[in-house]
Amino acid sequence: MKPLTNDTIRHRPVLAREVLLWAEGVGEPSLLLDGTLGSGGHSELLLTRFRNAFLIGLDRDRAAVARAAKRLEPFSERIFLKQRSFATIADLASDLPEQVRARRGALCPSEHLLFDCVVLDLGISSDQLDDPSRGFSFMHDGPLDMRMDLTQEASAATLLNEASVQDLARLFRQGGVGPLSRALAAEIFSQRPVASTKALAEICARVLRRGKAKKGARSGHHPATVPFQALRIAVNNEFQALEQFLAAAPDFLAPGGRLLVISFHSLEDKLVAGKMRQWSRVDTAPRGLPSLERPLGRLLTRKAVEADPDEIRDNPRARSARLRVFEREREAA
């Protein structure tokens, strides 16, 4: 077995084996969507396995699209890549070249693209974390940016230095920082302007370690881990983007098509699981309104699929990954 290198681990998509296994349940798909291209790992996996499939790949990060295009060059005849948020799936068809839309007679009567398999790997890529200029990581000193789309005006520094203490506390609380959210927000407010990842990490360490020491609590990760994640999620409106996508997603799955979502945050996983369970039930409509006679499909993963110990050892990022899978109702025989 070839030894793993840092480069191999960095570019190996999380839950690769599990994603392929669940995607194979579709049969032989003809149209795929990778809504979070990143470095192109999941796209490469799917294109290699499904040799007749065409893949549309999206990412908010222009640099990610460029990296993925290079990686997926051997499949250039079967891909269309675009800098775009997966949240805008409802408008995707109007933004595609005619030859792409016609790939499988791709427009249904409602002019929606119908995908046989849709994959989302939420969160952040190793390439983004490893670039100090992007400001995503406290492991490198750099500007507090955290924008996935660099055309967006507001950065992490903008948010930290202009928001009220109340808004900052709410941001950290929603992001999972917990009871110390208010204390962290107040300390940031008192130290403003905060302009670098190093400065923010030091504030997080000072406040959160002090608070946990009083309670006798210990944690295996750096105190800045959760606050940085919470700030990144807020800067990029990640929860709102996911909610917008989930509101439209069933309409873009072909009969028997599957939606695979990998999340890294408990609230993301809760949103995904809740929606998939809702789609799997027969709705009871308010009085006077018709109810659905059948569910939209079925939730295939009763419990979230997690990485096995070997993958976690090779790729620590996989530790918090949770995969949920939904299958659209198949056409009646």
Tab-separated table of C-alpha atoms in Angstrom:
chain	number	residue	atom	x	y	z
A	1	MET	CA	0.000	0.000	0.000
A	2	LYS	CA	1.367	3.391	-1.010
A	3	PRO	CA	2.188	5.510	2.060
A	4	LEU	CA	0.045	8.555	2.710
A	5	THR	CA	1.606	11.969	2.243
A	6	ASN	CA	0.295	15.309	3.482
A	7	ASP	CA	-0.672	16.182	-0.089
A	8	THR	CA	-2.591	12.924	-0.490
A	9	ILE	CA	-4.511	13.504	2.736
A	10	ARG	CA	-5.214	17.142	1.905
A	11	HIS	CA	-6.822	16.303	-1.414
A	12	ARG	CA	-8.695	13.165	-0.379
A	13	PRO	CA	-12.401	13.994	-0.130
A	14	VAL	CA	-13.994	13.297	3.226
A	15	LEU	CA	-16.163	10.155	3.445
A	16	ALA	CA	-15.117	9.260	-0.101
A	17	ARG	CA	-16.003	5.579	0.154
A	18	GLU	CA	-19.369	6.304	1.738
A	19	VAL	CA	-20.278	8.964	-0.840
A	20	LEU	CA	-19.493	6.590	-3.682
A	21	LEU	CA	-21.455	3.769	-2.064
A	22	TRP	CA	-24.606	5.852	-1.678
A	23	ALA	CA	-24.227	7.430	-5.128
A	24	GLU	CA	-23.981	3.991	-6.718
A	25	GLY	CA	-27.467	3.251	-5.437
A	26	VAL	CA	-28.825	5.562	-8.120
A	27	GLY	CA	-27.718	3.112	-10.817
A	28	GLU	CA	-26.128	4.816	-13.816
A	29	PRO	CA	-26.708	8.546	-13.379
A	30	SER	CA	-26.533	10.903	-16.322
A	31	LEU	CA	-26.540	14.305	-14.593
A	32	LEU	CA	-24.650	15.073	-11.363
A	33	LEU	CA	-24.280	18.192	-9.232
A	34	ASP	CA	-21.363	18.910	-6.913
A	35	GLY	CA	-22.554	22.015	-5.109
A	36	THR	CA	-19.312	22.504	-3.174
A	37	LEU	CA	-16.434	21.820	-5.555
A	38	GLY	CA	-13.600	22.621	-3.174
A	39	SER	CA	-10.543	20.916	-4.639
A	40	GLY	CA	-12.688	18.698	-6.872
A	41	GLY	CA	-12.222	15.502	-4.880
A	42	HIS	CA	-15.818	14.302	-4.804
A	43	SER	CA	-16.321	15.342	-8.433
A	44	GLU	CA	-13.273	13.357	-9.508
A	45	LEU	CA	-14.566	10.353	-7.589
A	46	LEU	CA	-17.991	10.494	-9.256
A	47	LEU	CA	-16.710	11.163	-12.769
A	48	THR	CA	-14.271	8.274	-12.518
A	49	ARG	CA	-16.989	5.885	-11.360
A	50	PHE	CA	-19.795	7.043	-13.672
A	51	ARG	CA	-18.173	7.257	-17.093
A	52	ASN	CA	-21.293	8.392	-18.945
A	53	ALA	CA	-22.344	11.072	-16.480
A	54	PHE	CA	-22.134	14.832	-16.948
A	55	LEU	CA	-21.295	16.898	-13.864
A	56	ILE	CA	-22.101	20.490	-12.996
A	57	GLY	CA	-19.809	21.836	-10.286
A	58	LEU	CA	-20.339	24.975	-8.212
A	59	ASP	CA	-18.353	26.866	-5.606
A	60	ARG	CA	-18.514	30.385	-4.195
A	61	ASP	CA	-14.723	30.572	-4.166
A	62	ARG	CA	-13.210	31.510	-7.528
A	63	ALA	CA	-9.857	29.998	-6.525
A	64	ALA	CA	-11.575	26.701	-5.683
A	65	VAL	CA	-13.204	26.573	-9.113
A	66	ALA	CA	-9.796	27.134	-10.722
A	67	ARG	CA	-8.194	24.369	-8.647
A	68	ALA	CA	-11.018	21.974	-9.423
A	69	ALA	CA	-10.835	22.765	-13.142
A	70	LYS	CA	-7.171	21.788	-13.169
A	71	ARG	CA	-7.814	18.578	-11.259
A	72	LEU	CA	-10.780	17.640	-13.449
A	73	GLU	CA	-9.086	18.456	-16.752
A	74	PRO	CA	-9.171	14.770	-17.857
A	75	PHE	CA	-12.987	15.008	-17.707
A	76	SER	CA	-13.272	18.363	-19.481
A	77	GLU	CA	-15.834	17.047	-21.989
A	78	ARG	CA	-18.149	15.991	-19.175
A	79	ILE	CA	-18.089	18.948	-16.793
A	80	PHE	CA	-19.352	22.486	-16.459
A	81	LEU	CA	-17.860	24.472	-13.556
A	82	LYS	CA	-19.147	27.801	-12.302
A	83	GLN	CA	-18.389	30.251	-9.490
A	84	ARG	CA	-21.773	30.268	-7.836
A	85	SER	CA	-23.444	29.384	-4.530
A	86	PHE	CA	-25.393	26.139	-4.309
A	87	ALA	CA	-28.105	28.217	-2.609
A	88	THR	CA	-29.081	29.614	-6.021
A	89	ILE	CA	-30.010	26.223	-7.470
A	90	ALA	CA	-33.473	27.535	-8.379
A	91	ASP	CA	-31.893	29.900	-10.932
A	92	LEU	CA	-29.194	27.542	-12.146
A	93	ALA	CA	-30.830	26.447	-15.401
A	94	SER	CA	-30.953	29.993	-16.773
A	95	ASP	CA	-27.206	30.377	-16.234
A	96	LEU	CA	-26.116	27.282	-18.172
A	97	PRO	CA	-25.107	27.054	-21.831
A	98	GLU	CA	-27.712	25.432	-24.052
A	99	GLN	CA	-25.501	22.423	-24.768
A	100	VAL	CA	-25.295	21.712	-21.045
A	101	ARG	CA	-29.032	22.046	-20.499
A	102	ALA	CA	-29.700	19.687	-23.377
A	103	ARG	CA	-27.299	17.028	-22.090
A	104	ARG	CA	-30.044	14.641	-20.971
A	105	GLY	CA	-33.094	16.463	-22.242
A	106	ALA	CA	-32.196	18.111	-18.991
A	107	LEU	CA	-35.106	20.495	-18.594
A	108	CYS	CA	-38.282	19.013	-17.229
A	109	PRO	CA	-41.634	20.674	-18.095
A	110	SER	CA	-41.190	23.167	-15.251
A	111	GLU	CA	-37.777	24.116	-16.686
A	112	HIS	CA	-35.950	22.764	-13.656
A	113	LEU	CA	-32.797	20.784	-14.043
A	114	LEU	CA	-33.264	17.273	-12.694
A	115	PHE	CA	-30.181	15.701	-11.134
A	116	ASP	CA	-29.646	12.008	-10.503
A	117	CYS	CA	-27.223	12.732	-7.665
A	118	VAL	CA	-26.429	15.925	-5.750
A	119	VAL	CA	-23.488	16.155	-3.338
A	120	LEU	CA	-22.775	18.903	-0.806
A	121	ASP	CA	-19.666	18.895	1.394
A	122	LEU	CA	-20.352	21.834	3.690
A	123	GLY	CA	-17.744	23.816	5.518
A	124	ILE	CA	-14.242	24.740	4.490
A	125	SER	CA	-11.518	23.132	2.402
A	126	SER	CA	-7.939	22.417	3.401
A	127	ASP	CA	-6.736	24.776	0.666
A	128	GLN	CA	-8.676	27.637	2.221
A	129	LEU	CA	-7.416	26.812	5.706
A	130	ASP	CA	-3.809	26.605	4.554
A	131	ASP	CA	-3.768	30.034	2.851
A	132	PRO	CA	-2.934	32.698	5.496
A	133	SER	CA	-4.215	35.489	3.250
A	134	ARG	CA	-7.751	34.076	3.430
A	135	GLY	CA	-7.897	34.423	7.209
A	136	PHE	CA	-9.806	31.216	7.926
A	137	SER	CA	-7.333	29.630	10.329
A	138	PHE	CA	-5.788	30.622	13.645
A	139	MET	CA	-2.835	28.364	12.795
A	140	HIS	CA	-1.421	31.085	10.526
A	141	ASP	CA	-1.294	34.818	11.163
A	142	GLY	CA	-3.108	36.758	8.484
A	143	PRO	CA	-5.845	39.305	7.856
A	144	LEU	CA	-9.275	38.561	9.318
A	145	ASP	CA	-11.026	37.939	6.018
A	146	MET	CA	-12.909	34.597	5.922
A	147	ARG	CA	-14.890	35.454	2.777
A	148	MET	CA	-15.470	32.465	0.526
A	149	ASP	CA	-16.518	34.836	-2.243
A	150	LEU	CA	-13.919	37.597	-2.407
A	151	THR	CA	-16.329	39.869	-4.300
A	152	GLN	CA	-18.415	40.068	-1.131
A	153	GLU	CA	-17.842	43.352	0.685
A	154	ALA	CA	-18.098	42.418	4.366
A	155	SER	CA	-15.186	40.446	5.816
A	156	ALA	CA	-14.715	38.928	9.256
A	157	ALA	CA	-12.863	42.076	10.343
A	158	THR	CA	-15.801	44.212	9.213
A	159	LEU	CA	-18.216	42.128	11.237
A	160	LEU	CA	-16.047	41.934	14.362
A	161	ASN	CA	-15.258	45.639	14.413
A	162	GLU	CA	-18.695	47.023	13.571
A	163	ALA	CA	-21.185	44.686	15.273
A	164	SER	CA	-22.613	45.418	18.709
A	165	VAL	CA	-21.714	43.325	21.729
A	166	GLN	CA	-25.220	41.853	21.625
A	167	ASP	CA	-24.901	40.827	17.975
A	168	LEU	CA	-21.450	39.346	18.514
A	169	ALA	CA	-22.679	37.372	21.517
A	170	ARG	CA	-25.613	36.062	19.467
A	171	LEU	CA	-23.259	35.100	16.632
A	172	PHE	CA	-21.009	33.105	18.957
A	173	ARG	CA	-23.925	31.542	20.820
A	174	GLN	CA	-25.550	30.349	17.596
A	175	GLY	CA	-22.179	29.084	16.439
A	176	GLY	CA	-21.763	26.851	19.479
A	177	VAL	CA	-19.418	28.835	21.745
A	178	GLY	CA	-21.843	28.419	24.638
A	179	PRO	CA	-22.145	30.295	27.971
A	180	LEU	CA	-18.934	32.257	27.399
A	181	SER	CA	-20.283	33.887	24.221
A	182	ARG	CA	-21.124	37.150	25.976
A	183	ALA	CA	-17.748	37.365	27.716
A	184	LEU	CA	-15.946	36.724	24.429
A	185	ALA	CA	-18.013	39.359	22.629
A	186	ALA	CA	-17.323	41.916	25.364
A	187	GLU	CA	-13.575	41.255	25.273
A	188	ILE	CA	-13.473	41.612	21.488
A	189	PHE	CA	-15.446	44.856	21.770
A	190	SER	CA	-12.971	46.235	24.317
A	191	GLN	CA	-9.959	45.308	22.154
A	192	ARG	CA	-11.244	46.707	18.851
A	193	PRO	CA	-10.035	47.099	16.207
A	194	VAL	CA	-9.163	43.408	15.846
A	195	ALA	CA	-7.547	42.933	12.453
A	196	SER	CA	-5.580	39.679	12.420
A	197	THR	CA	-6.223	36.001	13.014
A	198	LYS	CA	-3.470	35.960	15.630
A	199	ALA	CA	-5.079	38.785	17.595
A	200	LEU	CA	-8.481	37.095	17.567
A	201	ALA	CA	-7.017	33.715	18.516
A	202	GLU	CA	-5.246	35.287	21.494
A	203	ILE	CA	-8.488	36.881	22.697
A	204	CYS	CA	-10.321	33.561	22.347
A	205	ALA	CA	-7.611	31.724	24.266
A	206	ARG	CA	-7.564	34.309	27.037
A	207	VAL	CA	-11.333	34.390	27.572
A	208	LEU	CA	-12.261	30.765	26.987
A	209	ARG	CA	-9.352	29.210	28.866
A	210	ARG	CA	-10.013	31.481	31.808
A	211	GLY	CA	-13.697	30.586	31.810
A	212	LYS	CA	-13.085	26.861	31.538
A	213	ALA	CA	-10.421	26.961	34.222
A	214	LYS	CA	-12.998	28.364	36.647
A	215	LYS	CA	-15.268	25.412	35.876
A	216	GLY	CA	-12.459	22.876	35.882
A	217	ALA	CA	-13.312	21.952	32.279
A	218	ARG	CA	-10.828	20.717	29.720
A	219	SER	CA	-11.005	20.572	25.963
A	220	GLY	CA	-8.925	18.736	23.408
A	221	HIS	CA	-9.070	21.471	20.785
A	222	HIS	CA	-7.747	25.027	20.649
A	223	PRO	CA	-10.070	27.583	22.294
A	224	ALA	CA	-10.285	29.520	19.010
A	225	THR	CA	-11.655	26.571	17.026
A	226	VAL	CA	-15.369	27.095	17.630
A	227	PRO	CA	-15.316	30.933	17.618
A	228	PHE	CA	-13.472	30.930	14.276
A	229	GLN	CA	-16.008	28.489	12.857
A	230	ALA	CA	-18.911	30.572	14.170
A	231	LEU	CA	-17.457	33.747	12.672
A	232	ARG	CA	-16.833	32.103	9.298
A	233	ILE	CA	-20.394	30.784	9.195
A	234	ALA	CA	-21.756	34.253	9.947
A	235	VAL	CA	-19.538	36.053	7.424
A	236	ASN	CA	-20.646	33.737	4.633
A	237	ASN	CA	-24.290	33.354	5.739
A	238	GLU	CA	-23.798	29.596	5.597
A	239	PHE	CA	-26.893	28.593	7.560
A	240	GLN	CA	-29.092	30.837	5.421
A	241	ALA	CA	-27.553	29.451	2.226
A	242	LEU	CA	-28.229	25.896	3.381
A	243	GLU	CA	-31.830	26.727	4.302
A	244	GLN	CA	-32.364	28.353	0.897
A	245	PHE	CA	-30.956	25.304	-0.868
A	246	LEU	CA	-33.007	22.824	1.160
A	247	ALA	CA	-36.200	24.753	0.405
A	248	ALA	CA	-35.708	24.054	-3.308
A	249	ALA	CA	-33.700	20.821	-3.415
A	250	PRO	CA	-36.479	18.203	-3.880
A	251	ASP	CA	-37.655	19.933	-7.061
A	252	PHE	CA	-34.247	19.349	-8.630
A	253	LEU	CA	-33.919	15.646	-7.928
A	254	ALA	CA	-34.903	13.258	-10.706
A	255	PRO	CA	-37.187	10.340	-9.759
A	256	GLY	CA	-34.968	8.017	-7.740
A	257	GLY	CA	-32.312	10.731	-7.509
A	258	ARG	CA	-30.287	11.114	-4.331
A	259	LEU	CA	-29.159	14.075	-2.257
A	260	LEU	CA	-25.989	13.512	-0.198
A	261	VAL	CA	-25.085	16.192	2.353
A	262	ILE	CA	-21.955	16.151	4.518
A	263	SER	CA	-22.052	18.607	7.411
A	264	PHE	CA	-19.517	19.522	10.076
A	265	HIS	CA	-21.633	21.594	12.448
A	266	SER	CA	-24.417	20.269	14.672
A	267	LEU	CA	-26.892	22.936	13.542
A	268	GLU	CA	-26.186	22.184	9.878
A	269	ASP	CA	-26.772	18.500	10.527
A	270	LYS	CA	-29.979	19.299	12.400
A	271	LEU	CA	-31.263	21.399	9.480
A	272	VAL	CA	-30.458	18.691	6.945
A	273	ALA	CA	-31.864	15.820	8.994
A	274	GLY	CA	-35.030	17.755	9.814
A	275	LYS	CA	-35.745	18.586	6.181
A	276	MET	CA	-35.055	15.067	4.965
A	277	ARG	CA	-37.383	13.636	7.612
A	278	GLN	CA	-40.041	16.154	6.618
A	279	TRP	CA	-39.750	15.153	2.954
A	280	SER	CA	-40.094	11.503	3.980
A	281	ARG	CA	-43.458	12.016	5.695
A	282	VAL	CA	-46.965	12.454	4.310
A	283	ASP	CA	-47.818	16.027	5.192
A	284	THR	CA	-50.920	16.830	7.173
A	285	ALA	CA	-52.106	20.096	5.670
A	286	PRO	CA	-54.115	22.765	7.539
A	287	ARG	CA	-57.882	22.364	7.422
A	288	GLY	CA	-59.317	23.264	4.043
A	289	LEU	CA	-56.094	22.604	2.131
A	290	PRO	CA	-55.188	19.398	0.282
A	291	SER	CA	-52.532	17.207	1.874
A	292	LEU	CA	-49.841	15.299	0.057
A	293	GLU	CA	-50.942	11.781	-0.769
A	294	ARG	CA	-47.417	10.439	-0.627
A	295	PRO	CA	-44.024	11.550	0.676
A	296	LEU	CA	-41.483	13.195	-1.606
A	297	GLY	CA	-39.122	10.295	-1.037
A	298	ARG	CA	-37.335	8.567	1.799
A	299	LEU	CA	-34.499	9.244	4.197
A	300	LEU	CA	-32.001	6.458	3.564
A	301	THR	CA	-29.772	7.142	6.570
A	302	ARG	CA	-31.673	6.665	9.839
A	303	LYS	CA	-28.521	7.784	11.632
A	304	ALA	CA	-25.838	10.031	10.228
A	305	VAL	CA	-23.004	8.177	8.505
A	306	GLU	CA	-19.659	8.911	10.163
A	307	ALA	CA	-16.043	8.309	9.207
A	308	ASP	CA	-14.403	5.124	10.406
A	309	PRO	CA	-11.371	5.211	12.742
A	310	ASP	CA	-8.906	4.681	9.883
A	311	GLU	CA	-10.137	7.736	8.000
A	312	ILE	CA	-10.158	9.854	11.139
A	313	ARG	CA	-6.570	8.825	11.836
A	314	ASP	CA	-5.496	9.796	8.313
A	315	ASN	CA	-7.706	12.880	8.072
A	316	PRO	CA	-8.664	14.439	11.442
A	317	ARG	CA	-11.114	16.774	9.654
A	318	ALA	CA	-13.347	13.748	9.081
A	319	ARG	CA	-13.974	13.375	12.818
A	320	SER	CA	-16.914	15.788	12.804
A	321	ALA	CA	-18.278	14.858	9.354
A	322	ARG	CA	-21.885	13.643	9.208
A	323	LEU	CA	-23.444	12.298	5.998
A	324	ARG	CA	-27.209	12.249	5.401
A	325	VAL	CA	-28.836	10.766	2.283
A	326	PHE	CA	-32.310	11.332	0.834
A	327	GLU	CA	-33.800	9.552	-2.186
A	328	ARG	CA	-36.536	11.147	-4.298
A	329	GLU	CA	-39.618	9.067	-4.896
A	330	ARG	CA	-39.270	6.825	-7.923
A	331	GLU	CA	-41.786	6.890	-10.746
A	332	ALA	CA	-44.667	4.455	-10.389
A	333	ALA	CA	-44.240	1.301	-12.464
